[in-house]
PDB file of C-alpha atoms in Angstrom:
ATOM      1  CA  UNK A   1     107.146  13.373 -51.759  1.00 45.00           C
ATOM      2  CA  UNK A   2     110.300  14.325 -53.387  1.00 50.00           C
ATOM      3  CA  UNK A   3     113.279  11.832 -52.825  1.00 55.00           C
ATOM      4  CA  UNK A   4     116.785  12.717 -51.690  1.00 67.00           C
ATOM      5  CA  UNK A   5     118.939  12.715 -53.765  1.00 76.00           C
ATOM      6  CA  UNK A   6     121.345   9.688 -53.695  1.00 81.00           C
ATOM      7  CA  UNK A   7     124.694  10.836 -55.142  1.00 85.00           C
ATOM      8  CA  UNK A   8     126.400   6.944 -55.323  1.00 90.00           C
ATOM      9  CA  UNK A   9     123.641   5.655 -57.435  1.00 92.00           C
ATOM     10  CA  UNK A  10     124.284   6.318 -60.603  1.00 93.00           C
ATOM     11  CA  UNK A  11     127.973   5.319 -60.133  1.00 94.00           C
ATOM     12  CA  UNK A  12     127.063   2.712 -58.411  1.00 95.00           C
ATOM     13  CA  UNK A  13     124.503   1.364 -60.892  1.00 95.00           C
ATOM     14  CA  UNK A  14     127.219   1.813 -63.561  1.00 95.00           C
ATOM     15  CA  UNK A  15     129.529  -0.892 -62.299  1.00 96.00           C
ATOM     16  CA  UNK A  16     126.656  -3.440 -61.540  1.00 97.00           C
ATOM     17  CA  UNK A  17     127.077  -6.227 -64.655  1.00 96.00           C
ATOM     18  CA  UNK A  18     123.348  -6.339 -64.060  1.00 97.00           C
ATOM     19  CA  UNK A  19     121.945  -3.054 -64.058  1.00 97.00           C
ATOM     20  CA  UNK A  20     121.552  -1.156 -67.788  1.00 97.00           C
ATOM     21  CA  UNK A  21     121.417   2.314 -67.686  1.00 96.00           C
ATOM     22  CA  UNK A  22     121.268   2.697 -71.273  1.00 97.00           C
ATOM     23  CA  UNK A  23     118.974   0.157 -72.372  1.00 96.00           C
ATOM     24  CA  UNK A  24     118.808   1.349 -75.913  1.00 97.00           C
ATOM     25  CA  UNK A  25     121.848   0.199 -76.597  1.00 96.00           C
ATOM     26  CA  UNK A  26     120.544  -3.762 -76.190  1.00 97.00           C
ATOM     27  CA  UNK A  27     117.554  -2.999 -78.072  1.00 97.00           C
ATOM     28  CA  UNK A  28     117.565  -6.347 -80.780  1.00 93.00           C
ATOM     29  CA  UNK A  29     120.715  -8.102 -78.542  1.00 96.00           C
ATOM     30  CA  UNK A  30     118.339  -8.851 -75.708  1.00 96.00           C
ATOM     31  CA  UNK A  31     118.162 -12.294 -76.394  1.00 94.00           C
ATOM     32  CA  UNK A  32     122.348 -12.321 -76.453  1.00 95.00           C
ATOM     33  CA  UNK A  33     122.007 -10.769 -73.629  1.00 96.00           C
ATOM     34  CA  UNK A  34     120.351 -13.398 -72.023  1.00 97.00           C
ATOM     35  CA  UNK A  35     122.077 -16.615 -74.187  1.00 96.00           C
ATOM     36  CA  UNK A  36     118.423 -17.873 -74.299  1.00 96.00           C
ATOM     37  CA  UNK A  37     115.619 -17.675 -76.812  1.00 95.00           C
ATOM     38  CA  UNK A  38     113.177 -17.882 -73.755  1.00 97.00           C
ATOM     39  CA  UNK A  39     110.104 -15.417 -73.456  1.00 97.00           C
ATOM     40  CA  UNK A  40     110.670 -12.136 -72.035  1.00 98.00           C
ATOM     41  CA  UNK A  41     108.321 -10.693 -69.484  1.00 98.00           C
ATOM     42  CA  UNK A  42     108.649  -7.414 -67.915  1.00 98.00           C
ATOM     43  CA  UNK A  43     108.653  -4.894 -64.856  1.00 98.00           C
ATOM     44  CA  UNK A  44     107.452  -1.965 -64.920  1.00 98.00           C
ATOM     45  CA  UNK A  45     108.142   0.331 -61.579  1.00 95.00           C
ATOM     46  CA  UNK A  46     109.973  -2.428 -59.941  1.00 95.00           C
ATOM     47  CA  UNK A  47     111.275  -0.120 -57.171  1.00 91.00           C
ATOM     48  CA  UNK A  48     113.035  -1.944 -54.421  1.00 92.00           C
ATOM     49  CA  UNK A  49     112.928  -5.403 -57.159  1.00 94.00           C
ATOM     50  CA  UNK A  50     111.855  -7.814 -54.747  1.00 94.00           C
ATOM     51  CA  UNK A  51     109.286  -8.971 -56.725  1.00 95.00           C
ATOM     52  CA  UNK A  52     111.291  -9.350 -59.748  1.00 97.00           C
ATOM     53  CA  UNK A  53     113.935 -11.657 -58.241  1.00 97.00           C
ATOM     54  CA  UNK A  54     111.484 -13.934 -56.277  1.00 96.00           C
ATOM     55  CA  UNK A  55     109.649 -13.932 -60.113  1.00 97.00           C
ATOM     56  CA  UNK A  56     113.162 -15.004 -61.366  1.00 98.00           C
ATOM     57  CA  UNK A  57     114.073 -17.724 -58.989  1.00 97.00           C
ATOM     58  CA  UNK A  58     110.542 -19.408 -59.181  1.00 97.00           C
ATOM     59  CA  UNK A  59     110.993 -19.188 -63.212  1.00 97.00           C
ATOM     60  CA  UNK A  60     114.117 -20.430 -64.691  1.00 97.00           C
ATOM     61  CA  UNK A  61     112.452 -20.818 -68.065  1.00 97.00           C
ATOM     62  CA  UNK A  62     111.388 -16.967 -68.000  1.00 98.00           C
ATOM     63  CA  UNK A  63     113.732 -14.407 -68.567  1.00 98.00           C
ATOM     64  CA  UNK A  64     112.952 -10.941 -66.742  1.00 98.00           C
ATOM     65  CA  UNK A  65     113.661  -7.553 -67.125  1.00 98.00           C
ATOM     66  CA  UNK A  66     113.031  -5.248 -63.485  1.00 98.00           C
ATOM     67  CA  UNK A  67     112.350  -1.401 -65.180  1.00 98.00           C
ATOM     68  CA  UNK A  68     112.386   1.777 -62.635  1.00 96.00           C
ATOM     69  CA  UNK A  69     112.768   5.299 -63.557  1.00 94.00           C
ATOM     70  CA  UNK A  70     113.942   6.447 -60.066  1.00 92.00           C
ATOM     71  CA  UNK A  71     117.394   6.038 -59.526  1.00 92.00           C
ATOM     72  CA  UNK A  72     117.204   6.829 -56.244  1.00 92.00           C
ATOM     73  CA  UNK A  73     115.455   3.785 -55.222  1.00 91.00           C
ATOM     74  CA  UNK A  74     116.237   1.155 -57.977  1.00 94.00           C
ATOM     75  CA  UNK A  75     119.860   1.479 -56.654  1.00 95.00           C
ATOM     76  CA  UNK A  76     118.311  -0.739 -53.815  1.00 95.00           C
ATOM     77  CA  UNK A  77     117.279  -3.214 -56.618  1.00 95.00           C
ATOM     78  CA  UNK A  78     120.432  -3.185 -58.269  1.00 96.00           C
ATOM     79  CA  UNK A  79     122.029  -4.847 -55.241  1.00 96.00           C
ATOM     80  CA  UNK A  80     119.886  -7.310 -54.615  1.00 96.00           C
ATOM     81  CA  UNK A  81     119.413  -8.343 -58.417  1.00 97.00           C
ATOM     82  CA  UNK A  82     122.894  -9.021 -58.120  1.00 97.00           C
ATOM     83  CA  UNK A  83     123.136 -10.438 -54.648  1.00 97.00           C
ATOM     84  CA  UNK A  84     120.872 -13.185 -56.419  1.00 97.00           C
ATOM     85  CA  UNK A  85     123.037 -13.671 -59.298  1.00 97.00           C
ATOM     86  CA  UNK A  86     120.952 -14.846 -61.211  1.00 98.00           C
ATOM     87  CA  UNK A  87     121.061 -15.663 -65.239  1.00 96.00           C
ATOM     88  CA  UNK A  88     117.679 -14.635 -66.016  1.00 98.00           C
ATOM     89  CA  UNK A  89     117.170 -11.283 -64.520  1.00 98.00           C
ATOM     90  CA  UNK A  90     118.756  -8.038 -64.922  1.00 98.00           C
ATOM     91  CA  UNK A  91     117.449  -4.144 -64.243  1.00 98.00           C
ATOM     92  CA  UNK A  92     116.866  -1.483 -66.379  1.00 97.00           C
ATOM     93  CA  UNK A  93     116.824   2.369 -65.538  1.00 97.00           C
ATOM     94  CA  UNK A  94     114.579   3.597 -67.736  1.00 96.00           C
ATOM     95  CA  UNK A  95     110.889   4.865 -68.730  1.00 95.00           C
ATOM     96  CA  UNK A  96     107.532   3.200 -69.827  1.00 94.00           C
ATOM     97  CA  UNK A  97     106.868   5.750 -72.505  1.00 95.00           C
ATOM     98  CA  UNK A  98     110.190   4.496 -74.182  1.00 96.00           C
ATOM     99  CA  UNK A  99     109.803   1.098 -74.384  1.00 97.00           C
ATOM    100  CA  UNK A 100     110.173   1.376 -78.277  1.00 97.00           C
ATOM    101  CA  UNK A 101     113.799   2.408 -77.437  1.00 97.00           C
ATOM    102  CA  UNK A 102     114.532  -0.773 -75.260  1.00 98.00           C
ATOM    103  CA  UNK A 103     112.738  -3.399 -77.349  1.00 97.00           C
ATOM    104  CA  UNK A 104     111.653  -4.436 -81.064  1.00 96.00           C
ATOM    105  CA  UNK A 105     108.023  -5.351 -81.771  1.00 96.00           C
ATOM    106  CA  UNK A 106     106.502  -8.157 -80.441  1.00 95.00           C
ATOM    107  CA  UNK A 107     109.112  -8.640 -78.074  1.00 96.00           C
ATOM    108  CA  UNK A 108     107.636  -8.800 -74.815  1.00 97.00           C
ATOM    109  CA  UNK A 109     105.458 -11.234 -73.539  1.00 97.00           C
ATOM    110  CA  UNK A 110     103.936 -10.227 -70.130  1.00 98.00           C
ATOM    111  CA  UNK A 111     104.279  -6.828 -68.550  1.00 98.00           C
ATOM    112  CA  UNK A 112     104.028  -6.575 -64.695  1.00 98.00           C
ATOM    113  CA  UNK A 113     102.890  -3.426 -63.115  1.00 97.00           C
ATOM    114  CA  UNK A 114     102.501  -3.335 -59.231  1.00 96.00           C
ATOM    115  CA  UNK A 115     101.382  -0.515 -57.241  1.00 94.00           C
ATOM    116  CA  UNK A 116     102.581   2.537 -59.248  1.00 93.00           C
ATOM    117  CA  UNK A 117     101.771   6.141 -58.652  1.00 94.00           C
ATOM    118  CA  UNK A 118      97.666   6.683 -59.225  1.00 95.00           C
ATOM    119  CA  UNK A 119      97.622   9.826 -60.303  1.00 95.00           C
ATOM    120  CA  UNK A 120      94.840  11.071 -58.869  1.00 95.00           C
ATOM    121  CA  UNK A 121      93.970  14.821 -60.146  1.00 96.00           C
ATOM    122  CA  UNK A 122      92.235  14.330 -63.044  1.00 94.00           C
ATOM    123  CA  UNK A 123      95.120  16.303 -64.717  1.00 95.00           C
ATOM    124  CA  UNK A 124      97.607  13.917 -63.737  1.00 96.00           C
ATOM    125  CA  UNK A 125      95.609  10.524 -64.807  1.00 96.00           C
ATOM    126  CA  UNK A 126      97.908  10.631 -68.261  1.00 95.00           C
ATOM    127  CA  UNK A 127     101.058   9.883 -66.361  1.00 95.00           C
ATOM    128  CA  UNK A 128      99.471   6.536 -65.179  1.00 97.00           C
ATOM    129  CA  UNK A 129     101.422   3.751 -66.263  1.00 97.00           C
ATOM    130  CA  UNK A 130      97.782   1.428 -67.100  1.00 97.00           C
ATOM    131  CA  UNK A 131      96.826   4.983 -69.116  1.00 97.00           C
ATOM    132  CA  UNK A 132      95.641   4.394 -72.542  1.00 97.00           C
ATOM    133  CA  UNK A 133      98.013   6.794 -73.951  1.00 96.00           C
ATOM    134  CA  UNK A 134     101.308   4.299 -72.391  1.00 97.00           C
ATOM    135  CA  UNK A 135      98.932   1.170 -73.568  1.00 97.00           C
ATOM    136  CA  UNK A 136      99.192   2.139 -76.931  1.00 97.00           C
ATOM    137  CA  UNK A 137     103.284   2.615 -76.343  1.00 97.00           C
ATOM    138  CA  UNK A 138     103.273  -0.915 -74.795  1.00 97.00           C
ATOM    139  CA  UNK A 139     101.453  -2.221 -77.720  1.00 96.00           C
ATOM    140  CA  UNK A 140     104.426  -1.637 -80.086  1.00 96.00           C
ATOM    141  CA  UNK A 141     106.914  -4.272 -78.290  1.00 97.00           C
ATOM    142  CA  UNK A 142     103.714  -6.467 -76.669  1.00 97.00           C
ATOM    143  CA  UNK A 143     104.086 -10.317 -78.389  1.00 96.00           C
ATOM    144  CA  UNK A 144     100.035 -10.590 -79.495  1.00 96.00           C
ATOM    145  CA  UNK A 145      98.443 -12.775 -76.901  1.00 96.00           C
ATOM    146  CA  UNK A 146     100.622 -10.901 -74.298  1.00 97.00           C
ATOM    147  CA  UNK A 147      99.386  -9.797 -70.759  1.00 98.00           C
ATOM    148  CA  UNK A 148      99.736  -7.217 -68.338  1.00 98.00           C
ATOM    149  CA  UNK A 149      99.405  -7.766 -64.808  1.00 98.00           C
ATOM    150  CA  UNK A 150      98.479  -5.078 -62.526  1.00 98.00           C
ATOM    151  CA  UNK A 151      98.375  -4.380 -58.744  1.00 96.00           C
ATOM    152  CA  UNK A 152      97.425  -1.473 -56.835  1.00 96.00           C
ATOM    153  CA  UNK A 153      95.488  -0.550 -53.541  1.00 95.00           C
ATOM    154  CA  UNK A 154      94.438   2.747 -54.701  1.00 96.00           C
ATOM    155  CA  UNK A 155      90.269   2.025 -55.877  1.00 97.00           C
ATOM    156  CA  UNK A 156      90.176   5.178 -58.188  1.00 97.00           C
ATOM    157  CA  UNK A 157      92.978   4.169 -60.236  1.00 98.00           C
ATOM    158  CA  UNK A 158      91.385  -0.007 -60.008  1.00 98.00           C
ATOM    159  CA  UNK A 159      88.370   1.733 -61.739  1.00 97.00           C
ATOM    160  CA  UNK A 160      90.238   3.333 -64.703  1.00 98.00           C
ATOM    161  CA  UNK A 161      92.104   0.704 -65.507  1.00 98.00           C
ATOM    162  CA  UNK A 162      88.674  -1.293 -66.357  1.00 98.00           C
ATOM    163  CA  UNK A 163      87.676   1.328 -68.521  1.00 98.00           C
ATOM    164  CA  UNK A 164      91.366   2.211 -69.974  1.00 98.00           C
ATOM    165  CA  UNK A 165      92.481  -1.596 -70.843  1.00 98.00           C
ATOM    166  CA  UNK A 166      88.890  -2.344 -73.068  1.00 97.00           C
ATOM    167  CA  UNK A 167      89.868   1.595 -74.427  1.00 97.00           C
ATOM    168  CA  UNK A 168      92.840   0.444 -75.389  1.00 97.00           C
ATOM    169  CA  UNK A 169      92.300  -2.473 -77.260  1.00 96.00           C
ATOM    170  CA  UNK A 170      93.301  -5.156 -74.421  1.00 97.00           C
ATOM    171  CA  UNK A 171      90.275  -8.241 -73.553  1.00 97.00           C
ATOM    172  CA  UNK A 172      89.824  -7.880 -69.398  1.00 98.00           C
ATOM    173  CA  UNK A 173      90.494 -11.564 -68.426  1.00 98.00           C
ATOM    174  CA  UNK A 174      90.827 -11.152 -64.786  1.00 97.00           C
ATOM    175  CA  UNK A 175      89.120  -8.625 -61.859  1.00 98.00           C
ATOM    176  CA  UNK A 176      89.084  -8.458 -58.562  1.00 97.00           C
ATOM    177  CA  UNK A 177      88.590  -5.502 -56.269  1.00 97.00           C
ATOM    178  CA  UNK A 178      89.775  -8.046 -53.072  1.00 96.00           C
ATOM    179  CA  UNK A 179      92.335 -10.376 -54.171  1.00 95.00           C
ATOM    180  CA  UNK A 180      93.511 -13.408 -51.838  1.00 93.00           C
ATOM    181  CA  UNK A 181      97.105 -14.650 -50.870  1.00 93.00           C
ATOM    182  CA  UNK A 182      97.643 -18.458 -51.300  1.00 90.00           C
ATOM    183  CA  UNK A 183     100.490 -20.549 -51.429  1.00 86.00           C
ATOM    184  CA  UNK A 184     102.023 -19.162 -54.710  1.00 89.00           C
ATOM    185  CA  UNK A 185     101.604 -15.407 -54.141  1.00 92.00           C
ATOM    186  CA  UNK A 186     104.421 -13.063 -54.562  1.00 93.00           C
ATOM    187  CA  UNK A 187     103.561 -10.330 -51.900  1.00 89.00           C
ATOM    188  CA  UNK A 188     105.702  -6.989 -52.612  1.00 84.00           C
ATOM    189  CA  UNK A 189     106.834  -4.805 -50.248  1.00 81.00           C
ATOM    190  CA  UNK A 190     104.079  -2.092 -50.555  1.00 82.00           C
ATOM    191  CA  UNK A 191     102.044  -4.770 -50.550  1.00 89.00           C
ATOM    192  CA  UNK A 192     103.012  -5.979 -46.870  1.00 88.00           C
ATOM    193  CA  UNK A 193     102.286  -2.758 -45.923  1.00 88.00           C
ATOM    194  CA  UNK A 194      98.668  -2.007 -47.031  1.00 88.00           C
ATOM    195  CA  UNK A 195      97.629  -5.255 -46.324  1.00 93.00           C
ATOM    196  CA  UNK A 196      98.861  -4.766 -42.573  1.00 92.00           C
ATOM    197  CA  UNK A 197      97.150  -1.313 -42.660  1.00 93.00           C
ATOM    198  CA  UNK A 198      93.759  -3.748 -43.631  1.00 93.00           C
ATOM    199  CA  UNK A 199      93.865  -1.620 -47.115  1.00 94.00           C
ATOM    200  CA  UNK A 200      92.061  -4.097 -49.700  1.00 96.00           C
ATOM    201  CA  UNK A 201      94.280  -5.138 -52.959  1.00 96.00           C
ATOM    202  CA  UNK A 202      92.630  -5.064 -56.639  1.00 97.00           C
ATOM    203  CA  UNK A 203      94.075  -6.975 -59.226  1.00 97.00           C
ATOM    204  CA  UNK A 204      93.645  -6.750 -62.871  1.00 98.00           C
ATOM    205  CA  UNK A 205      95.318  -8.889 -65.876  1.00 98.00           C
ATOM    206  CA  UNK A 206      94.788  -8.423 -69.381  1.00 98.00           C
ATOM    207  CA  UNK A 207      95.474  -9.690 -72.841  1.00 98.00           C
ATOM    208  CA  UNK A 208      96.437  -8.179 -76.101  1.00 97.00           C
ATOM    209  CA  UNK A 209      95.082  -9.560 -78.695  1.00 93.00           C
ATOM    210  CA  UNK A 210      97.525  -8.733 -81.410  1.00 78.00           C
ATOM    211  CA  UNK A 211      97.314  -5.936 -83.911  1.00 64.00           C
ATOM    212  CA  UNK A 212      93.920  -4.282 -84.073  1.00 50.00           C
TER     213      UNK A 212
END
């Protein structure tokens, strides 16, 4: 489904100190950015950012970048990444397959990636954001050792990802085709909704191991 079109968000974004629309230009001055040496983990499809600024405010030692290519809906994130003011979070409107723009090598140490678009005709599964083909771009700024972290409630694309991470070089150190809440879950806001709708959540992290 096609999106309206949301005229103010682009102006808007362009006045929020914590939205980048042009993230290339802090690509080696992220760590200025931040005033910290501290690791870097990322968002990828952040949407609404919810789950970025919860992330943020539980880890003060962390800093994190929320990424969205949809302007009309990270606009929503943009405010409330800077209702939350926080020093170690800001957003970024931009694209998975240009995270070589954004960020040197080695750079990154944790990607998040929660309930993206699956894909599911077999001649869309390259746009998937856990495809091999956008593994191999994350690869480039991943710090060896790195993880991803993904989320979905879509089975199909659950499936391919345990076949695309091994593909792609990564070590599967985490599966689970039914994954539990407890007390330290961050529960997005797609997330809310297929769990109300009794839709079961898979969960998959995995490492890179460093140049292969």
């Amino acid at each position: 489904m096609r999106l309206r079109k949301k005229h103010f968000a682009i102006p808007e974004m362009e006045v929020n100190p914590y939205i980048f629309l042009r993230p290339e230009e802090l690509k080696g001055k992220w760590q200025d950015q931040f005033k910290n040496k501290r690791p870097i983990h990322l968002e990828i499809g952040a949407g609404r950012g919810g789950f970025a600024v919860e992330l943020a405010r539980r880890n003060p030692h962390i800093n994190y970048l929320a990424m969205d290519m949809e302007s009309n809906v990270f606009v929503y994130a943009g405010r409330r990444i800077q209702e939350a003011g926080l020093e170690n979070l800001y957003g970024i409107l931009g694209h998975g397959e240009n995270l070589e723009e954004y960020f040197q090598a080695e750079q990154i140490e944790r990607i998040y990636i929660n309930f993206c678009n699956p894909w599911p005709k077999p001649r869309q599964h390259k746009r998937r954001l856990i495809h091999p083909r956008l593994l191999e771009v994350y690869k480039k700024v991943l710090k060896p050792g790195a993880e991803i972290q993904v989320k979905t409630d879509d089975l199909g694309l659950y499936e391919a990802g345990l076949e695309y991470f091994p593909e792609a070089g990564f070590e599967i150190l985490e599966s689970c085709s039914d994954l539990g809440l407890n007390e330290d879950s961050i529960v997005t806001d797609y997330e809310k909704k297929w769990r109300g709708q009794g839709i079961k959540i898979k969960y998959i992290r995995a490492r890179f191991p460093g140049k292969i």
